[in-house]
Coordinates of C-alpha atoms and ligand atoms in Angstrom, one line a residue:
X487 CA -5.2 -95.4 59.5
X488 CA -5.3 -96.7 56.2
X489 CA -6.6 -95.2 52.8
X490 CA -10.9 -95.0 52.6
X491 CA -12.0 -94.1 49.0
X492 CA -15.8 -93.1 48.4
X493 CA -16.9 -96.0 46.2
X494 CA -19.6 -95.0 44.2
X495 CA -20.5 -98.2 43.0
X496 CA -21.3 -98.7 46.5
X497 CA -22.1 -95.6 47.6
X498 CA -20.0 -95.4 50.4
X499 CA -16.6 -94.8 51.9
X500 CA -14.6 -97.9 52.0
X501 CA -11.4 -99.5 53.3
X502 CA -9.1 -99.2 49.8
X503 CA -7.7 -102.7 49.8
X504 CA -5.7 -103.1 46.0
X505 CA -6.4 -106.4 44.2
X506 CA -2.4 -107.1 44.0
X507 CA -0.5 -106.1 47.3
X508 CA 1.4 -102.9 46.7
X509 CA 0.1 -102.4 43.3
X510 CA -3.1 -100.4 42.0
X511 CA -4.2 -100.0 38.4
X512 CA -6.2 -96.7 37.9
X513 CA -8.4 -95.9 34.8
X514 CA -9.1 -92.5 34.3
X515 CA -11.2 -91.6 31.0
X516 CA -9.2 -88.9 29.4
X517 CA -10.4 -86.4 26.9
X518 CA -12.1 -86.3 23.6
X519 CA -9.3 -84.5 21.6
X520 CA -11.6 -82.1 19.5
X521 CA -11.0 -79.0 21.3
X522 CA -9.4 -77.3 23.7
X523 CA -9.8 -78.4 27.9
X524 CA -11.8 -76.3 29.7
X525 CA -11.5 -75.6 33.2
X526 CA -13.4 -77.5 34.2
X527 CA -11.9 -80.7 32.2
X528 CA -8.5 -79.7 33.6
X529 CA -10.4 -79.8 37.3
X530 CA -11.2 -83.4 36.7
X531 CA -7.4 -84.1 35.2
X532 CA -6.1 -82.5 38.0
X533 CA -7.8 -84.5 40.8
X534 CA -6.6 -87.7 39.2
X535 CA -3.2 -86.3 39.2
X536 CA -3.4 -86.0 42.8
X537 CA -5.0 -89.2 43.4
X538 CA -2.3 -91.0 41.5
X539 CA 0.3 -89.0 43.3
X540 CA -0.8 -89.6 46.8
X541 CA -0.9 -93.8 45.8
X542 CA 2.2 -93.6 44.5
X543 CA 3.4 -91.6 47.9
X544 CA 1.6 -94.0 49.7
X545 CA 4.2 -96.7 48.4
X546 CA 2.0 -98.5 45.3
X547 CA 3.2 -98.9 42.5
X548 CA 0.5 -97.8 40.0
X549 CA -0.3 -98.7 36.5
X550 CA -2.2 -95.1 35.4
X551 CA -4.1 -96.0 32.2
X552 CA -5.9 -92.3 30.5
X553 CA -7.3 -93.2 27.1
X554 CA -7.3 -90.5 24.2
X555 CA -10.8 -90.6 22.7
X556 CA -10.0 -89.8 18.9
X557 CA -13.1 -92.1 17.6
X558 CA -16.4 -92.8 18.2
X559 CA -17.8 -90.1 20.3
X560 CA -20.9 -88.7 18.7
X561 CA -22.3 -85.0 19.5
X562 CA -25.1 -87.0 21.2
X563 CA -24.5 -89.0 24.4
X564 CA -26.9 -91.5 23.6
X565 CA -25.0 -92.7 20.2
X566 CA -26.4 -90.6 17.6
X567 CA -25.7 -87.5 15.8
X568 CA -22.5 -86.2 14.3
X569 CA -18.5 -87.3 15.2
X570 CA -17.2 -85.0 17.0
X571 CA -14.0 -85.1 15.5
X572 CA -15.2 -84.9 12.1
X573 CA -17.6 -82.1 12.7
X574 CA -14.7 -80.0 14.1
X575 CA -12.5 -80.9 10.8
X576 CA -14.8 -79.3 8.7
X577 CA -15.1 -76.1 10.7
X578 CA -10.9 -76.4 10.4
X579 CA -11.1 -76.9 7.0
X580 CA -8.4 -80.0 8.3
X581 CA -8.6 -83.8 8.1
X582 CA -10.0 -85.4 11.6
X583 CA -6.7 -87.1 12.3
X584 CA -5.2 -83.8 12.3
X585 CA -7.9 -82.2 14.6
X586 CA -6.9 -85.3 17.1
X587 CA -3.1 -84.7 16.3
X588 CA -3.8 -80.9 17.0
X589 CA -5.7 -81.4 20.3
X590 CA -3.7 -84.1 21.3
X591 CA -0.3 -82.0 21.3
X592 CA -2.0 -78.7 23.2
X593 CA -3.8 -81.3 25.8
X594 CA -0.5 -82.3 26.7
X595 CA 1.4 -79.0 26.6
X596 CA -1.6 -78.1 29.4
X597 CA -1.0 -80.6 31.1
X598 CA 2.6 -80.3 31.5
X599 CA 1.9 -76.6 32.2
X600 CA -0.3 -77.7 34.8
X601 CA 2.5 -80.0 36.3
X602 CA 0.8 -83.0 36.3
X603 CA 2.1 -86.6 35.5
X604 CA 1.7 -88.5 32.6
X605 CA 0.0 -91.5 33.0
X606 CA 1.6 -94.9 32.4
X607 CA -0.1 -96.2 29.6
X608 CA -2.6 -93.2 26.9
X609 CA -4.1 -95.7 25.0
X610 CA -6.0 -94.0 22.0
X611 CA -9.4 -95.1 20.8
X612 CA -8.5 -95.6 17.2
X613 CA -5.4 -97.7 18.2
X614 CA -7.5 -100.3 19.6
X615 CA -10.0 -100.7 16.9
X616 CA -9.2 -104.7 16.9
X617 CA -9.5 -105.3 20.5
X618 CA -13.0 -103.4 20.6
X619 CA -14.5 -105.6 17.7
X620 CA -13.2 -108.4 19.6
X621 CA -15.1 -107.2 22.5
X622 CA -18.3 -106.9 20.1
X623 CA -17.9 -110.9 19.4
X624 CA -17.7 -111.7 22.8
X625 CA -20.9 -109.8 23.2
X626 CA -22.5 -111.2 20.5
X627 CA -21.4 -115.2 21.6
X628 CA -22.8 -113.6 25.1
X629 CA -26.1 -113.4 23.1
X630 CA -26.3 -109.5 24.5
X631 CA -25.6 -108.2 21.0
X632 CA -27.6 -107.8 18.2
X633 CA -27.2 -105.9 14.3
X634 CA -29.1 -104.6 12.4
X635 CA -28.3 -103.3 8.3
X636 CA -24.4 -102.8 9.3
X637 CA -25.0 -101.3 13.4
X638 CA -25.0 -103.5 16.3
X639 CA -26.2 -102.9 19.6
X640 CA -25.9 -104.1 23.1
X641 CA -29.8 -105.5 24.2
X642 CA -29.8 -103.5 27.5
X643 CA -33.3 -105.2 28.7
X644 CA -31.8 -109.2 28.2
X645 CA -28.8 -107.9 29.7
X646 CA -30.8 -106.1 32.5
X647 CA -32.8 -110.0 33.0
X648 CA -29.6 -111.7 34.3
X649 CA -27.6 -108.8 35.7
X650 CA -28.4 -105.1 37.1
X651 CA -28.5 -102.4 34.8
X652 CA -28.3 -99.2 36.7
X653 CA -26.0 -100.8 39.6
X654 CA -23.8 -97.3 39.4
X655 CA -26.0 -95.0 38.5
X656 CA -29.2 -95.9 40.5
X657 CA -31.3 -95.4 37.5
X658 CA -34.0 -97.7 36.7
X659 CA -34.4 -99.1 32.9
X660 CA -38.6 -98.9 32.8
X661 CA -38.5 -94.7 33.6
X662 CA -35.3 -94.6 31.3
X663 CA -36.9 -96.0 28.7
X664 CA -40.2 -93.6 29.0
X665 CA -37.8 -91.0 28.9
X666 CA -36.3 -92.0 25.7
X667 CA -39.4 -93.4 23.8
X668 CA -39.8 -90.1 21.8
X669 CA -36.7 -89.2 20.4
X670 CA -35.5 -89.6 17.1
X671 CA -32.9 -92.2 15.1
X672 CA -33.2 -94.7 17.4
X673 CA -35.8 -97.0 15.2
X674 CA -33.6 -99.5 14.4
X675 CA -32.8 -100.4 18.4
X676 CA -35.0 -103.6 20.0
X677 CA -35.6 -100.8 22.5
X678 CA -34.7 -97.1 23.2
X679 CA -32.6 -97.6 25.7
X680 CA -30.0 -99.8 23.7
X681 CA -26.8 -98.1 22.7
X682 CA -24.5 -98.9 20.2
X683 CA -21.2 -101.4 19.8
X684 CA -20.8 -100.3 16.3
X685 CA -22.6 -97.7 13.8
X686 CA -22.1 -98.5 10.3
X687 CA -20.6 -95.4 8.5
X688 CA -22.3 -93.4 5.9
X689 CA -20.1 -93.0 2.5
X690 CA -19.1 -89.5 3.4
X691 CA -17.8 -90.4 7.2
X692 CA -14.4 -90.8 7.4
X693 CA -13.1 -92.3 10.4
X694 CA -14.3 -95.8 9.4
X695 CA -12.4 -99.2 9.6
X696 CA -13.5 -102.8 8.6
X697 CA -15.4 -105.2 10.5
X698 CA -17.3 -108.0 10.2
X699 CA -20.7 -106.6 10.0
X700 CA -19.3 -104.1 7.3
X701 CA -17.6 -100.6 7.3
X702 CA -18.2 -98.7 10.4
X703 CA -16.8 -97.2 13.5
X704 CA -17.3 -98.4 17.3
X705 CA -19.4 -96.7 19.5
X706 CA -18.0 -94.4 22.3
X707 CA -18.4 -96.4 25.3
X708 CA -16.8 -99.8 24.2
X709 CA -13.1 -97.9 24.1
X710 CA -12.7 -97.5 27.8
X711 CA -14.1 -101.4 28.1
X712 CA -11.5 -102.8 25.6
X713 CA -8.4 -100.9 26.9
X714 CA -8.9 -101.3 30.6
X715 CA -9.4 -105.0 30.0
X716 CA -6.2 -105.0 27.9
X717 CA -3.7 -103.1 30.2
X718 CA -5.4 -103.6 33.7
X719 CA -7.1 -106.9 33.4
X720 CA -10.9 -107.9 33.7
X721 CA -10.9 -107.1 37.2
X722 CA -8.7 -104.1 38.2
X723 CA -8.7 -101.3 41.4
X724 CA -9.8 -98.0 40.5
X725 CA -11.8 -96.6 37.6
X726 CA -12.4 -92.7 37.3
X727 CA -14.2 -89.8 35.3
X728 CA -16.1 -86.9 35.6
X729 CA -19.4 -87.4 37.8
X730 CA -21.2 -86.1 34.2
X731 CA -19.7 -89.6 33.0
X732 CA -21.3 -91.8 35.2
X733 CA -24.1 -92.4 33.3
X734 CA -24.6 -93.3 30.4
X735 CA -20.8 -93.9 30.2
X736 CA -19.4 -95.9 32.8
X737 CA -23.3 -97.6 33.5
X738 CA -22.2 -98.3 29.5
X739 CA -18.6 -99.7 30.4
X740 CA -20.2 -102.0 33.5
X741 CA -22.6 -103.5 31.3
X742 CA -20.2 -103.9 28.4
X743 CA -17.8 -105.8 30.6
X744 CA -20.3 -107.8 32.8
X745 CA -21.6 -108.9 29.3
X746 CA -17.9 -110.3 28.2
X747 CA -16.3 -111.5 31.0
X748 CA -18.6 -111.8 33.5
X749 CA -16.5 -108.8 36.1
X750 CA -17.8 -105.3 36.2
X751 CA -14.4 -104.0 35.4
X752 CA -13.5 -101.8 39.0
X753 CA -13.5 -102.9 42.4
X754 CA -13.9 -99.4 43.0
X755 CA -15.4 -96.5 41.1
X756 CA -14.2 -92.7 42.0
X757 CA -16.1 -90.0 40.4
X758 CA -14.7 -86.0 40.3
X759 CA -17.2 -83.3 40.7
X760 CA -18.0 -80.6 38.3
X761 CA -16.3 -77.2 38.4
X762 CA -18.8 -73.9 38.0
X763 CA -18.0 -70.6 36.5
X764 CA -20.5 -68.2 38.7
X765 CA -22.8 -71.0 39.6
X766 CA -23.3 -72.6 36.6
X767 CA -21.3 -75.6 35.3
X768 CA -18.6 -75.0 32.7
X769 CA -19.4 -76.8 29.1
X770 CA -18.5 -75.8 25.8
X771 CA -22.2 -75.7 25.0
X772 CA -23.1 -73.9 27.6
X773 CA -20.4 -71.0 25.9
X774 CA -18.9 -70.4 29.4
X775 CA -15.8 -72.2 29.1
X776 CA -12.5 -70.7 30.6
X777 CA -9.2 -72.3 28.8
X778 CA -6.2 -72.8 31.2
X779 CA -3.8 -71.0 29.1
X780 CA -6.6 -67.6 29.3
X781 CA -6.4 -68.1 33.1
X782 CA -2.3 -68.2 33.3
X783 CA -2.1 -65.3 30.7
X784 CA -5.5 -63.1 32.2
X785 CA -6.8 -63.0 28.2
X786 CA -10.5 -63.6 29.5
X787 CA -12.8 -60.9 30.0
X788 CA -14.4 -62.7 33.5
X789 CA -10.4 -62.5 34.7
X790 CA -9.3 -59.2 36.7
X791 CA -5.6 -61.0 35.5
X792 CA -3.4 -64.1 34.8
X793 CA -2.8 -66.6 37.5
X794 CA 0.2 -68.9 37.4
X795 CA -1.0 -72.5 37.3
X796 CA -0.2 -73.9 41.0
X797 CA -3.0 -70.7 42.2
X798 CA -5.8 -72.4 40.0
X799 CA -4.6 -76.0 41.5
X800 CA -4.6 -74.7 44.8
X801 CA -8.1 -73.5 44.9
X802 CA -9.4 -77.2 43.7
X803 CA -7.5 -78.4 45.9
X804 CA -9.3 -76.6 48.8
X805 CA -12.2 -78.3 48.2
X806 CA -13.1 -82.2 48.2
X807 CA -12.7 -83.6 44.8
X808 CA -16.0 -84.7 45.0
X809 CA -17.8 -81.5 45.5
X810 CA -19.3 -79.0 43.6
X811 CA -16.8 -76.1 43.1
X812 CA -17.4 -72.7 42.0
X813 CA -14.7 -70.5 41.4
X814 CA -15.0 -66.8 41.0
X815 CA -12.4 -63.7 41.4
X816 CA -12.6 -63.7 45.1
X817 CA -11.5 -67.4 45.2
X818 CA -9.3 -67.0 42.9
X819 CA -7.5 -64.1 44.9
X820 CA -7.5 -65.8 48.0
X821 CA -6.4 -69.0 47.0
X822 CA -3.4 -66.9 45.7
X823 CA -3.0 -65.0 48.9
X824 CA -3.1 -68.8 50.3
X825 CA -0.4 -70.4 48.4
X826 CA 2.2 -67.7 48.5
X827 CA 1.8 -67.4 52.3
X828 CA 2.7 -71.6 51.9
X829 CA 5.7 -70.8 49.4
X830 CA 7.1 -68.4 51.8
X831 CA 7.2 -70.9 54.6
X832 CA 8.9 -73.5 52.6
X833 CA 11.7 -70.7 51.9
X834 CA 11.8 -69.5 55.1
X835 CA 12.1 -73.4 56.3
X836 CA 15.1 -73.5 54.3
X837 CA 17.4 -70.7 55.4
X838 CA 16.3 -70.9 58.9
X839 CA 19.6 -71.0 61.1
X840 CA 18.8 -72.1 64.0
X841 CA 20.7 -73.4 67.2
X842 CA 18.6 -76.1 67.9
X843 CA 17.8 -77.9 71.4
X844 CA 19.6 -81.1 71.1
X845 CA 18.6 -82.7 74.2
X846 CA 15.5 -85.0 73.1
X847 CA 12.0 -84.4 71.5
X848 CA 10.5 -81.5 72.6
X849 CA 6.8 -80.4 73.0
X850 CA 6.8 -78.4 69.8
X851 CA 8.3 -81.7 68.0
X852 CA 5.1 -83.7 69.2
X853 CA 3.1 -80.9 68.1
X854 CA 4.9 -81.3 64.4
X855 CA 4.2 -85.1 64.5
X856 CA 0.7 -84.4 65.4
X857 CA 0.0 -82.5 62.1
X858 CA 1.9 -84.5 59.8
X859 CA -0.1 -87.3 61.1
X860 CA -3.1 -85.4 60.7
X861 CA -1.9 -84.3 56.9
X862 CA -2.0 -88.4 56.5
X863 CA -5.2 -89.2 58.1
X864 CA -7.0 -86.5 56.2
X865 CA -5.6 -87.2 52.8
X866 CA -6.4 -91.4 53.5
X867 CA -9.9 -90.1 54.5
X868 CA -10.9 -90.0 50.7
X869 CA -8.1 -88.0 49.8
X870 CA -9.6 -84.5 51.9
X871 CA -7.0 -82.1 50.2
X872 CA -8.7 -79.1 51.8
X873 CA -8.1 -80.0 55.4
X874 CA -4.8 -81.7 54.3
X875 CA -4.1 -77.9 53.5
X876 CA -5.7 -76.4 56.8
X877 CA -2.9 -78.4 59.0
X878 CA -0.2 -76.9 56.5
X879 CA -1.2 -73.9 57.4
X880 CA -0.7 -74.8 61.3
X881 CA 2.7 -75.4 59.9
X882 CA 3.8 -72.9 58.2
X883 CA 2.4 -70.6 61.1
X884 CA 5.1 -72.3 63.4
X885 CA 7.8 -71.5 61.0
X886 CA 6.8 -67.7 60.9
X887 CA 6.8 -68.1 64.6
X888 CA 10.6 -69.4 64.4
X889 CA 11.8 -66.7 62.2
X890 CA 10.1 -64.1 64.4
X891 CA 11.3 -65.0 67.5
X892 CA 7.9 -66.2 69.5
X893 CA 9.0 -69.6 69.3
X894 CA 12.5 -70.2 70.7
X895 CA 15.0 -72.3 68.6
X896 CA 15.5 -74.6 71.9
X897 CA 11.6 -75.2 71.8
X898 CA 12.8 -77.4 68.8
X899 CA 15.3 -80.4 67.7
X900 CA 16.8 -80.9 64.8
X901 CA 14.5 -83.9 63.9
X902 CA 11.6 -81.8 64.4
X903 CA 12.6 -79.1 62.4
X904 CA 13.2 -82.1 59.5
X905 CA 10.0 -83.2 59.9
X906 CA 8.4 -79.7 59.9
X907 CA 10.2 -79.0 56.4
X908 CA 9.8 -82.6 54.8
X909 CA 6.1 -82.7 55.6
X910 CA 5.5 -79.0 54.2
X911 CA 7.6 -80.4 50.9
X912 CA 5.9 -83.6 50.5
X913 CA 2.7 -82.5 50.6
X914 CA 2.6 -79.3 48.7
X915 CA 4.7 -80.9 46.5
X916 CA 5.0 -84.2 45.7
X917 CA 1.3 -85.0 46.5
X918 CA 0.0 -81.9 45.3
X919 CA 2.0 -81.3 42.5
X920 CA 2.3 -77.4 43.3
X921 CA 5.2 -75.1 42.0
X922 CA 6.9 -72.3 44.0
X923 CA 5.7 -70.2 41.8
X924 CA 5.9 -66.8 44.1
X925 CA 7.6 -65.1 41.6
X926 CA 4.7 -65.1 39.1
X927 CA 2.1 -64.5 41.8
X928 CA 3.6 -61.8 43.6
X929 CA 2.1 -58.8 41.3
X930 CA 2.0 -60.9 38.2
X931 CA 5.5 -59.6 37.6
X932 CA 5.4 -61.9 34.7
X933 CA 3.3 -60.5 32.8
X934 CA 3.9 -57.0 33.3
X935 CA 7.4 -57.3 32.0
X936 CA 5.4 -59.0 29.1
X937 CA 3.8 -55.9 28.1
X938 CA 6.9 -54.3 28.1
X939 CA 8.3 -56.8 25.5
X940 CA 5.7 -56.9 23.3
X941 CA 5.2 -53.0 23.5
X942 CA 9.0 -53.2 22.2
X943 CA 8.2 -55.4 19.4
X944 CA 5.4 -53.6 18.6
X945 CA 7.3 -50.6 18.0
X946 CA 10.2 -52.4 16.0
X947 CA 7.2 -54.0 14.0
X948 CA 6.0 -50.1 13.3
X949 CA 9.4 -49.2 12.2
X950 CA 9.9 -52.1 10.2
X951 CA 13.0 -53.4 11.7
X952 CA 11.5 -57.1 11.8
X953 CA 15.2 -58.3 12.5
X954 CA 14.2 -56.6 16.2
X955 CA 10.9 -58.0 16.3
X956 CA 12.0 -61.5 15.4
X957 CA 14.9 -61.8 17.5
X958 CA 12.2 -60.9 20.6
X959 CA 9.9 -63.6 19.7
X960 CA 12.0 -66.2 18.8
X961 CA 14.3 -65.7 21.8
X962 CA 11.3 -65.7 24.1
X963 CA 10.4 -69.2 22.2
X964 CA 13.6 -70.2 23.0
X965 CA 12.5 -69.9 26.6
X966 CA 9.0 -71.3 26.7
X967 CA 7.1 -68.7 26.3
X968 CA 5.2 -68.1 22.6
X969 CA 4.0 -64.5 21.6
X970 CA 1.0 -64.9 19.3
X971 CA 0.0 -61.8 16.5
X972 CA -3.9 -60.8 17.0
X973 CA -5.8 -60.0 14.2
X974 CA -6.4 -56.5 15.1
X975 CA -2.5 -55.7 15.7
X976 CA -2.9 -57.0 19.3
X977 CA -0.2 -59.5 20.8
X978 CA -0.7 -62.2 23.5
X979 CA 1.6 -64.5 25.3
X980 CA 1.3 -67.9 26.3
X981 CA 3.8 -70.7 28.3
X982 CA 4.5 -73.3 26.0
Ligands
LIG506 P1 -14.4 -84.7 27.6 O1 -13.2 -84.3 26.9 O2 -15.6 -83.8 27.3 O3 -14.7 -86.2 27.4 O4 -14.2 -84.5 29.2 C1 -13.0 -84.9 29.9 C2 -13.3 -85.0 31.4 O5 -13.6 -83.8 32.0 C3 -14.4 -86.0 31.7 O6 -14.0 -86.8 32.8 C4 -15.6 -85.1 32.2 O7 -16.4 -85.7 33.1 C5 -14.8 -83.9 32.8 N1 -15.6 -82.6 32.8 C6 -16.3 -82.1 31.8 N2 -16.8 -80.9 32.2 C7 -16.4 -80.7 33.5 C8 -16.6 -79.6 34.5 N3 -17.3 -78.5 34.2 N4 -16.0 -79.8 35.7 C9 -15.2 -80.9 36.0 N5 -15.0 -81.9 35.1 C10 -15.6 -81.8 33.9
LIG507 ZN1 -14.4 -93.7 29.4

């Protein structure tokens, strides 16, 4: 069977054929670096991760293009209010490239944390300022752009007259522009349902850069537009983001490219779904944001403890990328429970000693062939991580079986056996990107020896021997792991 991918430009599951034999270029919008990742952001970073991995498994070789939006994205999704990065630098009291710098730095140290891959190309927003007012020409010798006192926008209705505005998300521009006929700063615009290219900056704004219809800054959608035409072309494989970015963003980025160059951008469009904190989807407006780093270290009051980064992975992995996911203690737990019982098998796999039958393939090795088939067939249906895991588990119950005796070594060959232990290490980790992480999760030994080092420093900090309470932070920074001074005399830990 070969790879399906649920297309959601066509809203349905089709046969993944790349545009170039044996090589894919993937888009993936990546974060707006003027806080922290969530959760739920890291859900959707994760879920690329393993998409990218499982190509590159697959044999591809795959351009991975994930921008860095440090410009241009407004605290309103329809182009107006504040930028967000500015807004955040006063609240810092720092200048907005350092907010970006800042952000940029901890997004990766997450990442890295989380064991993901870097993609191949992070093009940043602000780096590209050139190739997005180029775009803006092309739109405007197009005839779908228009200005007006330093702004210009792209004429959604003219556009909507020769192509299909709404072709991703379904939506229909008459209703859409009902819905938008009341609400403020949009007088300028032919019509409310135009967005901007380019927003002429105010005095006081200061991200702004040159252009030929005056000082200003581009407008949040046209990034991903210019930099996936630069590095993947004007017609490229996949294109990904959060299901939340499907419209206006990507409905944007179709419309915006279709507009240049005449191709939609991606053959195919693959959208993540959102993750849920008790049944309600985690935002930093919403105020029920979770950060990685309080999840690994158990510094959240929703948390019972800390859970070591392949436990949180795990559990999205036991769902479909696509769906809904809500996580809560009880997942959390047995997703743990889950993982180590996986861990153990692939240590168990590897000391087994075992006089093997070596006479032929047996009826235990056809069994073993079965489910690593069926690990490929699921993850090539769409990428269906949770019954990918489901037939590990049928593995790893065969290796307890070994070690305890109710399967006889003779029952297997030595090629079986192989295939047992290569299947359990590809999947869980070089598609899945997991750790063996059992010492952490067993207990959360981790952190409990963690309290025992800060209680020491707490007490060489009372008796004023700093020498003591230096040497223990900076030789556990030595290591990876940072101890951070609360305000109220409390210390946490974090993995670096
Ligand atoms: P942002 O930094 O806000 O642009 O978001 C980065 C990525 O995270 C985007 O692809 C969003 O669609 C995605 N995202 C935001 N909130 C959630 C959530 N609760 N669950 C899953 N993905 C999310
Ligand atoms: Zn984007």
């Amino acid at each position: 069977m070969s790879l399906k991918v649920y297309n959601t430009l066509s809203r349905q599951k089709e046969e993944f054929k790349s545009i170039i034999p044996n090589h894919v270029g993937l888009y993936v919008c990546g974060p707006t670096v003027y806080s922290e990742p969530h959760v739920g952001n890291l859900r959707t970073f994760c879920s690329f991760d393993m998409i990218y991995r499982y190509l590159t498994f697959l044999g591809y070789k795959v351009r991975y293009v994930r921008n860095i939006t440090d410009a241009g994205h407004l605290t309103n999704e329809r182009g107006e209010g504040v930028n967000r990065m500015e807004s955040q630098a006063m609240l810092e009291s720092l200048e907005p490239m350092e907010i970006v710098q800042k952000y940029t730095v901890s997004f990766h140290r997450i990442m890295d944390a989380f064991n993901t891959i870097p993609p191949t190309i992070e093009p940043t927003a602000t780096g590209h300022i050139v190739e997005q007012i180029e775009m803006i020409e092309t739109l405007f010798k197009n005839g779908f752009a228009y200005e007006v006192d330093g702004s210009v926008y792209f004429d959604v209705k003219k556009y909507n007259d020769q192509h299909n505005y709404g072709v991703l998300s379904g939506r229909n521009i008459d209703e859409l522009m009902a819905g938008y006929r009341d609400l403020d700063g949009q007088e300028e615009k032919r019509n409310s349902i135009d967005f901007a290219l380019w927003k002429k900056a105010s005095p006081e704004h200061i991200m702004q850069w040159n252009s030929p219809w005056g000082k200003g800054f581009p407008g949040w959608h046209l990034e991903c537009s210019a930099m996936s035409t630069k590095y993947l072309g004007e017609t490229f494989d996949i294109h990904g983001g959060g299901m939340d970015l499907k419209f206006p963003h990507h409905e944007c980025e179709i419309a915006q490219n279709t507009g240049s160059c005449k191709h939609g951008g991606a053959k195919y469009w693959l959208h993540t779904n959102m993750l849920n904190f008790n049944g309600q989807k985690m935002s930093k407006s919403l105020g029920n944001s979770i950060l990685p780093m309080e999840f690994v270290n158990g510094n959240h009051p929703l948390l019972d403890k800390g859970y070591a980064p392949s436990v949180l992975k795990f559990l999205f992995l036991q769902s479909h990328y696509s769906s809904e996911l809500d996580i809560n203690i009880k997942g959390l737990q047995d997703a743990e429970k889950g993982l180590k019982r996986l861990m153990e098998a692939v240590d168990i796999a590897s000391s087994l000693q075992l006089t093997v039958n070596s006479s032929g393939k047996t009826e235990l090795d056809i069994k073993i062939e079965n489910i690593a088939a069926a690990c490929k067939e699921c993850m090539d249906d769409d990428f269906n991580t949770a019954k990918t895991i489901g037939n590990l588990f049928e593995l790893s119950s065969i290796v307890n079986s070994l070690k305890g005796g109710q399967i006889k070594p003779e029952e297997i060959s030595a090629v079986g056996l192989d295939l047992l232990k290569s299947t359990l290490h590809s999947y869980l980790f070089d598609v899945f990107g997991l750790k063996n992480e059992n010492a952490i999760i067993s207990n959360n030994k981790l952190d409990n020896a963690m309290q025992v080092l800060i209680g020491l420093r707490k007490d060489a900090k009372a008796k004023k021997d700093f020498v003591t309470s230096d040497k223990i932070r900076n030789e556990l920074s030595a290591t990876g792991i940072q101890l951070k001074d609360e305000k109220d005399g409390e210390m946490s830990w974090t993995l670096s």
